[in-house]
Amino acid sequence: MPKKDFYSIVIPVYNGSRTLRKTLESVRRQEDDDFEIVVVDDASTEELRPLIEEMGALYHRLPENSGPATARTAGVAAARGQIIVFTDSDVWLPDHLIGNLRKAFAETGAECVQGSFSKHCPHPNFFSQYKNLYNHYVINQLGDWINTTYTSLTAVQKGFFLKGNGFDRNIRAASVEDRTLGESLISAGGKIYLAKRLEVVHDKFLDAKGFYRSQFNRSRDLAKLMQRQKESKFLEKGKSFGTNTRAAMLRLPVVALTLVFLFLGLIYPPLWLLALISFAAYCWLTRNWISFL
């Protein structure tokens, strides 16, 4: 029988052989014995079990690829801990994490403690650095008490997780499915504390194609999520869902228009003026982010 404050670190993975070892190494460095590691293999085509068991983690495999929301939910079902710590297979956890989480839960009385993102990115290319720094900026604009979650590092009381609806498993892609946990916790009466000093390193490589694909998927799923929240009046409770999500959704089409006008300007140069106007609109939408840089 695990202790009352036993922790379960749940990691979903799909073909993550490039990054998973370093993630598990960061977990194994924790100076605490009262935790377990549960890795949920979302029907990967890569053979991950030997690595996972070598690192002392519990291995659980889904019969078919179902997306990170379903994988995390399966991890909770397999976990023995009273506190569930969600992270991803491309994240490096900070040292002394378990002790700092215990302290945060005790001092705040929160049902959920949310971590932050480090400025450090192990990949030097532009798109990886830009996305990582933007994530760091966004989460640090929030206050101490928030109504959203980013499962690069989210710790939640298991009993309270089960009380709510958990993750929206209808969102199969890795986009905004993690944020639906925050909605579920808040709707169930929970409190989410943002511990900005608990920073993780996101070992995420993005090239141009991967960057625009992830931004498109995130904007699409965020629009669906906001519509659902509007219907359920979640957004009308005096809360904003993280940051200015409407502005965030507008940025991607504005960037797309800028690129289209630049390309068409090669054929009809006056269209470069429209590209300039679109770029100015993008700068206005991201003015706070630009001032942060």
mmCIF file of C-alpha atoms in Angstrom:
data_model
loop_
_atom_site.group_PDB
_atom_site.id
_atom_site.type_symbol
_atom_site.label_atom_id
_atom_site.label_comp_id
_atom_site.label_asym_id
_atom_site.label_seq_id
_atom_site.Cartn_x
_atom_site.Cartn_y
_atom_site.Cartn_z
ATOM 1 C CA MET A 1 0.000 0.000 0.000
ATOM 2 C CA PRO A 2 1.618 3.335 -1.046
ATOM 3 C CA LYS A 3 1.960 6.189 1.427
ATOM 4 C CA LYS A 4 -0.666 8.903 1.645
ATOM 5 C CA ASP A 5 1.392 11.353 -0.425
ATOM 6 C CA PHE A 6 2.718 8.821 -2.935
ATOM 7 C CA TYR A 7 3.213 10.327 -6.406
ATOM 8 C CA SER A 8 2.647 8.757 -9.819
ATOM 9 C CA ILE A 9 4.382 10.389 -12.778
ATOM 10 C CA VAL A 10 2.343 9.616 -15.904
ATOM 11 C CA ILE A 11 3.996 9.937 -19.319
ATOM 12 C CA PRO A 12 2.170 9.244 -22.601
ATOM 13 C CA VAL A 13 4.415 8.382 -25.533
ATOM 14 C CA TYR A 14 4.058 7.683 -29.223
ATOM 15 C CA ASN A 15 7.265 6.798 -31.104
ATOM 16 C CA GLY A 16 9.291 8.958 -28.740
ATOM 17 C CA SER A 17 12.560 7.020 -28.785
ATOM 18 C CA ARG A 18 14.584 10.153 -29.598
ATOM 19 C CA THR A 19 13.534 12.022 -26.464
ATOM 20 C CA LEU A 20 12.134 9.479 -23.992
ATOM 21 C CA ARG A 21 15.434 8.393 -22.444
ATOM 22 C CA LYS A 22 16.354 11.924 -21.344
ATOM 23 C CA THR A 23 12.846 12.437 -19.994
ATOM 24 C CA LEU A 24 13.094 9.278 -17.893
ATOM 25 C CA GLU A 25 16.604 10.200 -16.764
ATOM 26 C CA SER A 26 15.279 13.521 -15.453
ATOM 27 C CA VAL A 27 12.605 11.625 -13.509
ATOM 28 C CA ARG A 28 15.097 9.136 -12.082
ATOM 29 C CA ARG A 29 17.224 12.003 -10.748
ATOM 30 C CA GLN A 30 14.486 12.985 -8.294
ATOM 31 C CA GLU A 31 15.776 12.806 -4.708
ATOM 32 C CA ASP A 32 12.673 11.070 -3.412
ATOM 33 C CA ASP A 33 11.605 7.446 -3.145
ATOM 34 C CA ASP A 34 7.860 7.944 -2.809
ATOM 35 C CA PHE A 35 6.935 7.938 -6.481
ATOM 36 C CA GLU A 36 6.446 5.639 -9.441
ATOM 37 C CA ILE A 37 6.732 6.199 -13.185
ATOM 38 C CA VAL A 38 3.888 5.055 -15.435
ATOM 39 C CA VAL A 39 4.588 5.234 -19.179
ATOM 40 C CA VAL A 40 1.631 4.690 -21.498
ATOM 41 C CA ASP A 41 2.625 3.588 -24.997
ATOM 42 C CA ASP A 42 -0.022 4.877 -27.411
ATOM 43 C CA ALA A 43 0.409 1.922 -29.805
ATOM 44 C CA SER A 44 3.820 3.079 -31.057
ATOM 45 C CA THR A 45 5.392 1.469 -34.105
ATOM 46 C CA GLU A 46 8.759 1.735 -32.331
ATOM 47 C CA GLU A 47 9.776 -0.847 -29.721
ATOM 48 C CA LEU A 48 9.862 1.191 -26.513
ATOM 49 C CA ARG A 49 9.265 -1.399 -23.797
ATOM 50 C CA PRO A 50 12.940 -2.386 -23.214
ATOM 51 C CA LEU A 51 13.962 1.249 -22.661
ATOM 52 C CA ILE A 52 11.005 1.955 -20.379
ATOM 53 C CA GLU A 53 11.585 -1.106 -18.201
ATOM 54 C CA GLU A 54 15.347 -0.491 -18.165
ATOM 55 C CA MET A 55 14.619 2.904 -16.587
ATOM 56 C CA GLY A 56 12.469 1.318 -13.874
ATOM 57 C CA ALA A 57 9.125 2.553 -15.191
ATOM 58 C CA LEU A 58 5.845 0.677 -15.415
ATOM 59 C CA TYR A 59 4.895 -0.076 -19.021
ATOM 60 C CA HIS A 60 1.299 0.082 -20.223
ATOM 61 C CA ARG A 61 0.412 -0.227 -23.912
ATOM 62 C CA LEU A 62 -2.847 0.815 -25.556
ATOM 63 C CA PRO A 63 -4.267 -1.619 -28.144
ATOM 64 C CA GLU A 64 -4.641 1.130 -30.753
ATOM 65 C CA ASN A 65 -3.432 4.676 -31.247
ATOM 66 C CA SER A 66 -5.921 6.889 -29.393
ATOM 67 C CA GLY A 67 -4.185 10.203 -28.700
ATOM 68 C CA PRO A 68 -2.522 11.693 -25.602
ATOM 69 C CA ALA A 69 -5.783 12.433 -23.761
ATOM 70 C CA THR A 70 -6.775 8.758 -23.771
ATOM 71 C CA ALA A 71 -3.209 7.682 -22.962
ATOM 72 C CA ARG A 72 -3.048 9.961 -19.918
ATOM 73 C CA THR A 73 -6.430 8.748 -18.707
ATOM 74 C CA ALA A 74 -5.210 5.146 -18.988
ATOM 75 C CA GLY A 75 -2.131 6.148 -17.011
ATOM 76 C CA VAL A 76 -4.291 7.487 -14.194
ATOM 77 C CA ALA A 77 -6.209 4.197 -14.083
ATOM 78 C CA ALA A 78 -2.936 2.260 -13.767
ATOM 79 C CA ALA A 79 -1.361 4.625 -11.218
ATOM 80 C CA ARG A 80 -1.154 3.859 -7.482
ATOM 81 C CA GLY A 81 -0.374 7.393 -6.334
ATOM 82 C CA GLN A 82 -2.675 9.860 -4.629
ATOM 83 C CA ILE A 83 -1.016 12.659 -6.617
ATOM 84 C CA ILE A 84 -0.774 12.330 -10.396
ATOM 85 C CA VAL A 85 2.008 14.248 -12.144
ATOM 86 C CA PHE A 86 1.457 14.568 -15.885
ATOM 87 C CA THR A 87 4.410 15.260 -18.134
ATOM 88 C CA ASP A 88 5.373 14.495 -21.741
ATOM 89 C CA SER A 89 7.926 12.231 -23.383
ATOM 90 C CA ASP A 90 9.980 15.216 -24.603
ATOM 91 C CA VAL A 91 10.224 17.097 -21.294
ATOM 92 C CA TRP A 92 13.068 17.315 -18.767
ATOM 93 C CA LEU A 93 11.783 17.667 -15.223
ATOM 94 C CA PRO A 94 13.580 19.923 -12.717
ATOM 95 C CA ASP A 95 15.492 18.473 -9.772
ATOM 96 C CA HIS A 96 13.739 18.287 -6.378
ATOM 97 C CA LEU A 97 10.371 18.310 -8.137
ATOM 98 C CA ILE A 98 8.490 15.993 -5.762
ATOM 99 C CA GLY A 99 9.569 17.933 -2.674
ATOM 100 C CA ASN A 100 8.642 21.258 -4.250
ATOM 101 C CA LEU A 101 5.247 19.922 -5.315
ATOM 102 C CA ARG A 102 4.562 18.694 -1.783
ATOM 103 C CA LYS A 103 5.412 22.147 -0.493
ATOM 104 C CA ALA A 104 3.186 23.878 -3.065
ATOM 105 C CA PHE A 105 0.188 21.666 -2.272
ATOM 106 C CA ALA A 106 0.645 22.176 1.472
ATOM 107 C CA GLU A 107 1.084 25.962 1.302
ATOM 108 C CA THR A 108 -1.677 26.751 -1.197
ATOM 109 C CA GLY A 109 -4.392 24.182 -0.543
ATOM 110 C CA ALA A 110 -4.781 23.790 -4.312
ATOM 111 C CA GLU A 111 -6.176 20.667 -5.926
ATOM 112 C CA CYS A 112 -3.781 21.119 -8.849
ATOM 113 C CA VAL A 113 -0.289 22.619 -9.200
ATOM 114 C CA GLN A 114 0.808 23.746 -12.660
ATOM 115 C CA GLY A 115 4.450 24.112 -13.690
ATOM 116 C CA SER A 116 6.048 26.513 -16.168
ATOM 117 C CA PHE A 117 8.440 26.436 -19.137
ATOM 118 C CA SER A 118 12.133 27.256 -19.054
ATOM 119 C CA LYS A 119 13.615 29.720 -21.547
ATOM 120 C CA HIS A 120 16.210 27.092 -22.383
ATOM 121 C CA CYS A 121 15.659 25.087 -25.560
ATOM 122 C CA PRO A 122 18.171 22.382 -26.572
ATOM 123 C CA HIS A 123 17.563 23.004 -30.293
ATOM 124 C CA PRO A 124 19.231 26.102 -31.808
ATOM 125 C CA ASN A 125 17.060 26.502 -34.930
ATOM 126 C CA PHE A 126 14.642 29.435 -35.223
ATOM 127 C CA PHE A 127 11.275 27.649 -35.040
ATOM 128 C CA SER A 128 12.215 25.580 -31.981
ATOM 129 C CA GLN A 129 13.617 28.604 -30.151
ATOM 130 C CA TYR A 130 10.672 30.835 -31.096
ATOM 131 C CA LYS A 131 7.996 28.374 -29.968
ATOM 132 C CA ASN A 132 9.786 27.584 -26.715
ATOM 133 C CA LEU A 133 10.321 31.226 -25.807
ATOM 134 C CA TYR A 134 6.724 32.011 -26.707
ATOM 135 C CA ASN A 135 5.463 29.246 -24.396
ATOM 136 C CA HIS A 136 7.626 30.682 -21.617
ATOM 137 C CA TYR A 137 6.216 34.146 -22.255
ATOM 138 C CA VAL A 138 2.561 33.056 -22.390
ATOM 139 C CA ILE A 139 2.501 31.136 -19.135
ATOM 140 C CA ASN A 140 4.393 33.848 -17.276
ATOM 141 C CA GLN A 141 1.719 36.408 -18.183
ATOM 142 C CA LEU A 142 -0.743 34.529 -15.976
ATOM 143 C CA GLY A 143 -1.366 35.123 -12.287
ATOM 144 C CA ASP A 144 -0.840 32.704 -9.406
ATOM 145 C CA TRP A 145 -4.313 31.189 -9.765
ATOM 146 C CA ILE A 146 -5.311 30.033 -13.227
ATOM 147 C CA ASN A 147 -8.035 28.020 -14.939
ATOM 148 C CA THR A 148 -5.978 26.154 -17.517
ATOM 149 C CA THR A 149 -3.383 23.387 -17.583
ATOM 150 C CA TYR A 150 -0.351 22.581 -19.736
ATOM 151 C CA THR A 151 0.592 18.957 -19.176
ATOM 152 C CA SER A 152 4.297 19.417 -19.703
ATOM 153 C CA LEU A 153 4.059 19.578 -15.902
ATOM 154 C CA THR A 154 0.694 19.306 -14.144
ATOM 155 C CA ALA A 155 0.226 17.730 -10.706
ATOM 156 C CA VAL A 156 -3.311 16.971 -9.563
ATOM 157 C CA GLN A 157 -4.924 15.112 -6.692
ATOM 158 C CA LYS A 158 -6.116 11.810 -8.138
ATOM 159 C CA GLY A 159 -9.412 11.905 -6.264
ATOM 160 C CA PHE A 160 -10.193 15.322 -7.667
ATOM 161 C CA PHE A 161 -9.183 14.273 -11.171
ATOM 162 C CA LEU A 162 -11.671 11.413 -10.966
ATOM 163 C CA LYS A 163 -14.335 13.776 -9.634
ATOM 164 C CA GLY A 164 -14.317 15.783 -12.870
ATOM 165 C CA ASN A 165 -14.417 14.809 -16.524
ATOM 166 C CA GLY A 166 -10.639 14.731 -16.944
ATOM 167 C CA PHE A 167 -9.347 15.166 -20.487
ATOM 168 C CA ASP A 168 -11.538 15.536 -23.543
ATOM 169 C CA ARG A 169 -10.700 12.302 -25.351
ATOM 170 C CA ASN A 170 -12.526 13.504 -28.463
ATOM 171 C CA ILE A 171 -9.451 15.661 -29.172
ATOM 172 C CA ARG A 172 -7.048 13.049 -30.517
ATOM 173 C CA ALA A 173 -4.204 15.308 -31.601
ATOM 174 C CA ALA A 174 -1.627 16.770 -29.236
ATOM 175 C CA SER A 175 -3.008 20.309 -29.397
ATOM 176 C CA VAL A 176 -5.323 21.682 -26.693
ATOM 177 C CA GLU A 177 -6.408 18.390 -25.105
ATOM 178 C CA ASP A 178 -4.315 19.231 -22.044
ATOM 179 C CA ARG A 179 -6.226 22.464 -21.469
ATOM 180 C CA THR A 180 -9.501 20.584 -21.166
ATOM 181 C CA LEU A 181 -8.242 19.170 -17.868
ATOM 182 C CA GLY A 182 -8.159 22.698 -16.459
ATOM 183 C CA GLU A 183 -11.733 23.265 -17.570
ATOM 184 C CA SER A 184 -12.797 20.020 -15.886
ATOM 185 C CA LEU A 185 -11.058 20.856 -12.600
ATOM 186 C CA ILE A 186 -12.453 24.388 -12.420
ATOM 187 C CA SER A 187 -15.962 23.204 -13.269
ATOM 188 C CA ALA A 188 -15.716 20.681 -10.417
ATOM 189 C CA GLY A 189 -14.804 23.464 -7.973
ATOM 190 C CA GLY A 190 -11.049 22.941 -7.934
ATOM 191 C CA LYS A 191 -8.235 25.480 -7.695
ATOM 192 C CA ILE A 192 -5.155 25.479 -9.934
ATOM 193 C CA TYR A 193 -1.986 27.125 -8.601
ATOM 194 C CA LEU A 194 0.704 28.214 -11.062
ATOM 195 C CA ALA A 195 4.157 27.521 -9.614
ATOM 196 C CA LYS A 196 6.260 29.573 -12.029
ATOM 197 C CA ARG A 197 9.549 28.502 -10.455
ATOM 198 C CA LEU A 198 8.913 24.854 -11.344
ATOM 199 C CA GLU A 199 10.252 25.088 -14.884
ATOM 200 C CA VAL A 200 10.603 22.213 -17.319
ATOM 201 C CA VAL A 201 12.801 22.082 -20.415
ATOM 202 C CA HIS A 202 10.850 21.181 -23.551
ATOM 203 C CA ASP A 203 13.024 19.029 -25.821
ATOM 204 C CA LYS A 204 10.897 19.834 -28.863
ATOM 205 C CA PHE A 205 12.400 20.191 -32.334
ATOM 206 C CA LEU A 206 10.287 22.140 -34.822
ATOM 207 C CA ASP A 207 11.054 22.881 -38.444
ATOM 208 C CA ALA A 208 8.877 25.203 -40.557
ATOM 209 C CA LYS A 209 6.472 22.434 -41.579
ATOM 210 C CA GLY A 210 6.071 21.129 -38.036
ATOM 211 C CA PHE A 211 5.624 24.622 -36.640
ATOM 212 C CA TYR A 212 2.820 25.627 -39.012
ATOM 213 C CA ARG A 213 1.118 22.244 -38.726
ATOM 214 C CA SER A 214 1.075 22.418 -34.921
ATOM 215 C CA GLN A 215 -0.137 26.021 -34.971
ATOM 216 C CA PHE A 216 -2.946 25.160 -37.381
ATOM 217 C CA ASN A 217 -4.076 22.152 -35.330
ATOM 218 C CA ARG A 218 -3.943 24.142 -32.117
ATOM 219 C CA SER A 219 -5.929 27.071 -33.563
ATOM 220 C CA ARG A 220 -8.557 24.726 -35.006
ATOM 221 C CA ASP A 221 -9.027 22.769 -31.782
ATOM 222 C CA LEU A 222 -8.927 25.927 -29.680
ATOM 223 C CA ALA A 223 -11.768 27.406 -31.736
ATOM 224 C CA LYS A 224 -13.853 24.273 -31.168
ATOM 225 C CA LEU A 225 -13.057 24.342 -27.462
ATOM 226 C CA MET A 226 -13.992 28.005 -27.091
ATOM 227 C CA GLN A 227 -17.293 27.420 -28.872
ATOM 228 C CA ARG A 228 -18.106 24.598 -26.496
ATOM 229 C CA GLN A 229 -17.152 26.731 -23.503
ATOM 230 C CA LYS A 230 -19.297 29.571 -24.779
ATOM 231 C CA GLU A 231 -22.246 27.210 -24.990
ATOM 232 C CA SER A 232 -21.566 25.899 -21.482
ATOM 233 C CA LYS A 233 -20.991 29.495 -20.246
ATOM 234 C CA PHE A 234 -17.549 28.490 -18.903
ATOM 235 C CA LEU A 235 -16.050 31.658 -20.385
ATOM 236 C CA GLU A 236 -18.783 33.796 -18.821
ATOM 237 C CA LYS A 237 -17.765 33.052 -15.228
ATOM 238 C CA GLY A 238 -15.343 35.958 -15.079
ATOM 239 C CA LYS A 239 -12.475 33.783 -16.294
ATOM 240 C CA SER A 240 -10.389 33.873 -19.429
ATOM 241 C CA PHE A 241 -9.095 30.555 -20.687
ATOM 242 C CA GLY A 242 -5.380 31.116 -20.177
ATOM 243 C CA THR A 243 -4.320 34.055 -22.334
ATOM 244 C CA ASN A 244 -6.096 36.021 -25.051
ATOM 245 C CA THR A 245 -7.203 33.007 -27.084
ATOM 246 C CA ARG A 246 -9.129 35.040 -29.677
ATOM 247 C CA ALA A 247 -5.997 36.996 -30.564
ATOM 248 C CA ALA A 248 -4.045 33.737 -30.627
ATOM 249 C CA MET A 249 -6.430 32.241 -33.176
ATOM 250 C CA LEU A 250 -6.257 35.345 -35.377
ATOM 251 C CA ARG A 251 -2.468 35.263 -35.610
ATOM 252 C CA LEU A 252 -2.230 32.173 -37.785
ATOM 253 C CA PRO A 253 -4.558 33.337 -40.606
ATOM 254 C CA VAL A 254 -2.830 36.729 -40.562
ATOM 255 C CA VAL A 255 0.550 35.035 -41.042
ATOM 256 C CA ALA A 256 -0.933 32.900 -43.821
ATOM 257 C CA LEU A 257 -2.296 36.003 -45.577
ATOM 258 C CA THR A 258 1.086 37.710 -45.305
ATOM 259 C CA LEU A 259 2.802 34.757 -46.987
ATOM 260 C CA VAL A 260 0.135 34.549 -49.706
ATOM 261 C CA PHE A 261 0.429 38.262 -50.521
ATOM 262 C CA LEU A 262 4.230 38.032 -50.568
ATOM 263 C CA PHE A 263 4.047 35.176 -53.059
ATOM 264 C CA LEU A 264 1.413 36.848 -55.247
ATOM 265 C CA GLY A 265 3.441 40.048 -55.102
ATOM 266 C CA LEU A 266 6.056 38.328 -57.250
ATOM 267 C CA ILE A 267 3.407 38.278 -59.985
ATOM 268 C CA TYR A 268 1.662 41.554 -59.184
ATOM 269 C CA PRO A 269 3.962 43.796 -57.047
ATOM 270 C CA PRO A 270 1.202 46.104 -55.668
ATOM 271 C CA LEU A 271 0.058 43.148 -53.537
ATOM 272 C CA TRP A 272 3.200 43.589 -51.453
ATOM 273 C CA LEU A 273 1.392 46.520 -49.863
ATOM 274 C CA LEU A 274 -1.263 44.092 -48.603
ATOM 275 C CA ALA A 275 1.525 41.857 -47.307
ATOM 276 C CA LEU A 276 2.891 44.842 -45.386
ATOM 277 C CA ILE A 277 -0.560 45.599 -43.965
ATOM 278 C CA SER A 278 -0.993 41.954 -42.918
ATOM 279 C CA PHE A 279 2.410 41.978 -41.253
ATOM 280 C CA ALA A 280 1.497 45.180 -39.398
ATOM 281 C CA ALA A 281 -1.696 43.480 -38.194
ATOM 282 C CA TYR A 282 0.376 40.549 -36.934
ATOM 283 C CA CYS A 283 2.684 42.918 -35.045
ATOM 284 C CA TRP A 284 -0.327 44.577 -33.429
ATOM 285 C CA LEU A 285 -1.795 41.214 -32.378
ATOM 286 C CA THR A 286 1.544 40.206 -30.856
ATOM 287 C CA ARG A 287 2.556 43.614 -29.459
ATOM 288 C CA ASN A 288 2.921 42.324 -25.882
ATOM 289 C CA TRP A 289 5.016 39.396 -27.071
ATOM 290 C CA ILE A 290 7.228 41.689 -29.167
ATOM 291 C CA SER A 291 7.783 44.030 -26.211
ATOM 292 C CA PHE A 292 8.779 40.977 -24.123
ATOM 293 C CA LEU A 293 11.474 40.144 -26.682
#
